[in-house]
mmCIF file of C-alpha atoms in Angstrom:
data_model
loop_
_atom_site.group_PDB
_atom_site.id
_atom_site.type_symbol
_atom_site.label_atom_id
_atom_site.label_comp_id
_atom_site.label_asym_id
_atom_site.label_seq_id
_atom_site.Cartn_x
_atom_site.Cartn_y
_atom_site.Cartn_z
ATOM 1 C CA MET A 1 9.662 -26.165 -20.623
ATOM 2 C CA GLU A 2 7.317 -23.155 -20.566
ATOM 3 C CA GLY A 3 6.519 -23.680 -16.855
ATOM 4 C CA LYS A 4 10.228 -23.627 -16.064
ATOM 5 C CA LEU A 5 10.600 -20.355 -17.982
ATOM 6 C CA ASP A 6 7.675 -18.812 -16.101
ATOM 7 C CA ARG A 7 9.240 -19.838 -12.770
ATOM 8 C CA ARG A 8 12.529 -18.294 -13.829
ATOM 9 C CA LYS A 9 10.815 -15.046 -14.815
ATOM 10 C CA LYS A 10 8.901 -14.961 -11.536
ATOM 11 C CA TYR A 11 12.077 -15.628 -9.581
ATOM 12 C CA THR A 12 14.012 -12.924 -11.458
ATOM 13 C CA ARG A 13 11.261 -10.370 -10.875
ATOM 14 C CA MET A 14 11.005 -11.320 -7.205
ATOM 15 C CA VAL A 15 14.773 -10.964 -6.704
ATOM 16 C CA LEU A 16 14.796 -7.606 -8.471
ATOM 17 C CA LYS A 17 11.880 -6.322 -6.367
ATOM 18 C CA GLU A 18 13.517 -7.473 -3.139
ATOM 19 C CA SER A 19 16.838 -5.935 -4.178
ATOM 20 C CA LEU A 20 15.273 -2.599 -5.054
ATOM 21 C CA LEU A 21 13.409 -2.477 -1.742
ATOM 22 C CA GLU A 22 16.613 -3.304 0.120
ATOM 23 C CA LEU A 23 18.395 -0.427 -1.623
ATOM 24 C CA LEU A 24 15.436 1.933 -1.009
ATOM 25 C CA ASN A 25 15.849 1.230 2.662
ATOM 26 C CA ASP A 26 19.111 3.196 2.560
ATOM 27 C CA LYS A 27 18.728 5.739 -0.240
ATOM 28 C CA PRO A 28 16.246 7.352 -2.614
ATOM 29 C CA ILE A 29 15.386 5.856 -6.002
ATOM 30 C CA SER A 30 17.252 8.669 -7.781
ATOM 31 C CA SER A 31 20.510 7.451 -6.196
ATOM 32 C CA ILE A 32 20.048 3.801 -7.139
ATOM 33 C CA THR A 33 21.791 2.614 -10.281
ATOM 34 C CA ILE A 34 20.899 -0.363 -12.453
ATOM 35 C CA LYS A 35 24.455 -1.612 -11.975
ATOM 36 C CA GLU A 36 24.176 -1.842 -8.184
ATOM 37 C CA LEU A 37 20.637 -3.235 -8.400
ATOM 38 C CA CYS A 38 21.811 -6.017 -10.722
ATOM 39 C CA ALA A 39 24.849 -6.718 -8.554
ATOM 40 C CA LEU A 40 22.680 -7.105 -5.451
ATOM 41 C CA ALA A 41 20.166 -9.293 -7.322
ATOM 42 C CA ASP A 42 23.020 -11.277 -8.899
ATOM 43 C CA ILE A 43 21.668 -10.916 -12.425
ATOM 44 C CA ASN A 44 23.087 -9.252 -15.501
ATOM 45 C CA ARG A 45 21.884 -5.940 -16.901
ATOM 46 C CA SER A 46 20.405 -7.447 -20.062
ATOM 47 C CA THR A 47 18.175 -9.658 -17.903
ATOM 48 C CA PHE A 48 17.063 -6.606 -15.960
ATOM 49 C CA TYR A 49 16.227 -4.730 -19.170
ATOM 50 C CA SER A 50 14.241 -7.688 -20.496
ATOM 51 C CA HIS A 51 11.824 -7.123 -17.582
ATOM 52 C CA TYR A 52 11.938 -3.375 -16.804
ATOM 53 C CA THR A 53 12.959 -0.177 -18.545
ATOM 54 C CA ASP A 54 14.699 1.313 -15.477
ATOM 55 C CA GLN A 55 14.598 1.404 -11.668
ATOM 56 C CA TYR A 56 11.575 3.733 -11.744
ATOM 57 C CA ASP A 57 9.634 1.233 -13.854
ATOM 58 C CA LEU A 58 10.468 -1.513 -11.351
ATOM 59 C CA LEU A 59 9.353 0.667 -8.430
ATOM 60 C CA ASN A 60 6.150 1.517 -10.270
ATOM 61 C CA LYS A 61 5.426 -2.205 -10.821
ATOM 62 C CA ILE A 62 5.918 -2.889 -7.088
ATOM 63 C CA GLU A 63 3.545 -0.045 -6.231
ATOM 64 C CA ASP A 64 1.010 -1.196 -8.864
ATOM 65 C CA GLU A 65 0.984 -4.680 -7.334
ATOM 66 C CA ILE A 66 0.192 -3.287 -3.884
ATOM 67 C CA ILE A 67 -2.486 -0.913 -5.225
ATOM 68 C CA GLN A 68 -4.091 -3.803 -7.108
ATOM 69 C CA GLU A 69 -4.143 -5.951 -3.938
ATOM 70 C CA LEU A 70 -5.638 -3.022 -2.041
ATOM 71 C CA ASP A 71 -8.322 -2.509 -4.697
ATOM 72 C CA GLN A 72 -9.263 -6.198 -4.637
ATOM 73 C CA THR A 73 -9.670 -6.075 -0.860
ATOM 74 C CA LEU A 74 -11.668 -2.862 -0.768
ATOM 75 C CA LEU A 75 -14.178 -4.139 -3.343
ATOM 76 C CA GLN A 76 -15.308 -6.856 -0.934
ATOM 77 C CA TYR A 77 -16.756 -4.645 1.788
ATOM 78 C CA ASP A 78 -19.808 -2.474 2.427
ATOM 79 C CA TYR A 79 -18.625 0.626 4.296
ATOM 80 C CA LYS A 80 -22.100 1.508 5.513
ATOM 81 C CA LYS A 81 -22.093 -1.550 7.793
ATOM 82 C CA GLU A 82 -19.945 -1.036 10.878
ATOM 83 C CA LYS A 83 -19.087 -4.745 11.210
ATOM 84 C CA GLU A 84 -17.851 -4.850 7.620
ATOM 85 C CA MET A 85 -15.851 -1.655 8.132
ATOM 86 C CA LEU A 86 -14.226 -3.275 11.169
ATOM 87 C CA ALA A 87 -13.537 -6.504 9.245
ATOM 88 C CA MET A 88 -12.096 -4.573 6.296
ATOM 89 C CA THR A 89 -9.824 -2.515 8.548
ATOM 90 C CA LYS A 90 -8.614 -5.664 10.324
ATOM 91 C CA TYR A 91 -7.983 -7.409 6.993
ATOM 92 C CA LEU A 92 -6.020 -4.423 5.680
ATOM 93 C CA LEU A 93 -3.932 -4.260 8.842
ATOM 94 C CA ASP A 94 -3.217 -7.994 8.602
ATOM 95 C CA TYR A 95 -2.096 -7.309 5.026
ATOM 96 C CA VAL A 96 0.130 -4.480 6.305
ATOM 97 C CA VAL A 97 1.648 -6.889 8.842
ATOM 98 C CA SER A 98 2.310 -9.485 6.130
ATOM 99 C CA ARG A 99 4.054 -6.885 3.924
ATOM 100 C CA SER A 100 5.297 -4.661 6.742
ATOM 101 C CA GLU A 101 8.914 -4.433 5.638
ATOM 102 C CA HIS A 102 7.990 -3.475 2.071
ATOM 103 C CA LEU A 103 5.329 -0.983 3.156
ATOM 104 C CA ARG A 104 7.601 0.553 5.790
ATOM 105 C CA ILE A 105 10.141 1.219 3.041
ATOM 106 C CA LEU A 106 7.590 2.455 0.484
ATOM 107 C CA PHE A 107 5.967 4.803 3.003
ATOM 108 C CA GLY A 108 9.339 5.803 4.494
ATOM 109 C CA ASP A 109 11.763 8.602 3.736
ATOM 110 C CA HIS A 110 13.073 7.012 0.519
ATOM 111 C CA GLY A 111 9.701 5.864 -0.770
ATOM 112 C CA SER A 112 7.669 7.713 -3.317
ATOM 113 C CA LYS A 113 5.208 10.346 -2.085
ATOM 114 C CA GLY A 114 3.305 9.541 -5.268
ATOM 115 C CA PHE A 115 2.712 6.032 -3.905
ATOM 116 C CA GLN A 116 1.138 7.393 -0.743
ATOM 117 C CA HIS A 117 -1.060 9.629 -2.887
ATOM 118 C CA ARG A 118 -2.093 6.691 -5.104
ATOM 119 C CA VAL A 119 -3.026 4.603 -2.046
ATOM 120 C CA MET A 120 -5.129 7.483 -0.749
ATOM 121 C CA GLU A 121 -6.845 7.995 -4.110
ATOM 122 C CA SER A 122 -7.636 4.304 -4.446
ATOM 123 C CA ALA A 123 -9.103 4.034 -0.956
ATOM 124 C CA GLN A 124 -11.013 7.288 -1.369
ATOM 125 C CA ALA A 125 -12.570 6.142 -4.651
ATOM 126 C CA HIS A 126 -13.815 2.909 -3.061
ATOM 127 C CA ILE A 127 -15.207 4.568 0.026
ATOM 128 C CA ARG A 128 -16.807 7.426 -1.925
ATOM 129 C CA SER A 129 -18.531 5.084 -4.345
ATOM 130 C CA ASN A 130 -19.849 2.986 -1.474
ATOM 131 C CA LEU A 131 -20.999 5.978 0.566
ATOM 132 C CA GLU A 132 -22.607 7.762 -2.402
ATOM 133 C CA GLN A 133 -25.081 4.908 -2.777
ATOM 134 C CA GLY A 134 -26.531 5.432 0.690
ATOM 135 C CA ARG A 135 -25.723 9.045 1.438
ATOM 136 C CA GLN A 136 -28.357 11.376 2.709
ATOM 137 C CA GLN A 137 -27.906 15.143 2.578
ATOM 138 C CA ILE A 138 -24.118 15.196 2.227
ATOM 139 C CA GLY A 139 -22.868 17.528 -0.482
ATOM 140 C CA GLU A 140 -20.130 16.551 -2.909
ATOM 141 C CA ASN A 141 -17.499 18.755 -1.225
ATOM 142 C CA HIS A 142 -18.368 17.463 2.231
ATOM 143 C CA LEU A 143 -18.117 13.876 1.036
ATOM 144 C CA ASN A 144 -14.670 14.642 -0.431
ATOM 145 C CA TYR A 145 -13.490 16.171 2.844
ATOM 146 C CA ILE A 146 -14.876 13.377 4.999
ATOM 147 C CA THR A 147 -13.265 10.589 2.978
ATOM 148 C CA LEU A 148 -9.978 12.489 2.639
ATOM 149 C CA PHE A 149 -9.843 13.105 6.392
ATOM 150 C CA VAL A 150 -10.543 9.484 7.318
ATOM 151 C CA ILE A 151 -8.182 7.991 4.731
ATOM 152 C CA SER A 152 -5.242 10.347 5.228
ATOM 153 C CA GLY A 153 -5.558 10.010 8.993
ATOM 154 C CA SER A 154 -5.660 6.226 8.735
ATOM 155 C CA ILE A 155 -2.648 6.118 6.420
ATOM 156 C CA HIS A 156 -0.628 8.346 8.742
ATOM 157 C CA ILE A 157 -1.565 6.165 11.712
ATOM 158 C CA ILE A 158 -0.417 3.093 9.780
ATOM 159 C CA GLU A 159 2.831 4.843 8.745
ATOM 160 C CA LYS A 160 3.542 5.723 12.381
ATOM 161 C CA TRP A 161 2.716 2.166 13.455
ATOM 162 C CA LEU A 162 5.127 0.748 10.843
ATOM 163 C CA SER A 163 7.947 3.167 11.609
ATOM 164 C CA SER A 164 7.686 2.598 15.376
ATOM 165 C CA GLY A 165 8.068 -1.159 15.057
ATOM 166 C CA MET A 166 4.387 -2.194 15.165
ATOM 167 C CA GLN A 167 4.304 -2.566 18.935
ATOM 168 C CA GLU A 168 0.510 -2.689 19.005
ATOM 169 C CA SER A 169 -1.300 -5.685 17.537
ATOM 170 C CA ALA A 170 -3.343 -5.473 14.347
ATOM 171 C CA GLU A 171 -6.453 -5.866 16.529
ATOM 172 C CA GLU A 172 -5.490 -2.864 18.683
ATOM 173 C CA MET A 173 -4.789 -0.751 15.611
ATOM 174 C CA THR A 174 -8.096 -1.821 14.037
ATOM 175 C CA LYS A 175 -9.903 -0.628 17.142
ATOM 176 C CA ILE A 176 -8.035 2.686 17.211
ATOM 177 C CA ILE A 177 -8.594 3.448 13.512
ATOM 178 C CA THR A 178 -12.270 2.471 13.451
ATOM 179 C CA GLU A 179 -13.089 4.307 16.690
ATOM 180 C CA ILE A 180 -11.450 7.498 15.458
ATOM 181 C CA SER A 181 -13.019 7.130 11.987
ATOM 182 C CA ASN A 182 -16.495 6.406 13.301
ATOM 183 C CA HIS A 183 -16.590 8.608 16.396
ATOM 184 C CA GLY A 184 -13.740 11.106 16.142
ATOM 185 C CA MET A 185 -11.859 12.550 19.067
ATOM 186 C CA LEU A 186 -15.026 12.935 21.133
ATOM 187 C CA HIS A 187 -14.959 9.194 21.715
ATOM 188 C CA TYR A 188 -11.789 9.642 23.783
ATOM 189 C CA THR A 189 -12.894 12.601 25.917
#
């Protein structure tokens, strides 16, 4: 009986997440009501409130799930090794492909700018901690600027890739991001 209840809860949460993302595709979170969210998910309001406090709580849970998956991935790699950096970038882009519709919405016009900031902070923390272990004469401020530059640039490249229909393969994007990150614009001149 308990397994059936867990499946029902999982299904309800999944339907609510999908419904919210569908609505975010067309309008900002501030314009989405619980009533229309429940109607789209085909559940009643009391069921919604047994899982989430409001639409912002639901959006936050969706974002938390993605940040947690990102954190788990980033912990597996050593950023000082170029092959691992390449593998990590490819893995992340494969993840982006697998969740492309959700990420396109979350990074899009109706998504939360706070989410983009949280993704950047998470990635920056992982890269900084990894680079600090083997850094040479890089000052704290320089390390902050370097990681911020690489991460924000990479996120904006991924946003553009998502919004333009992902015409390049994940392999092509991996190559572009790692070449720019490792060698800058001089690599292309």
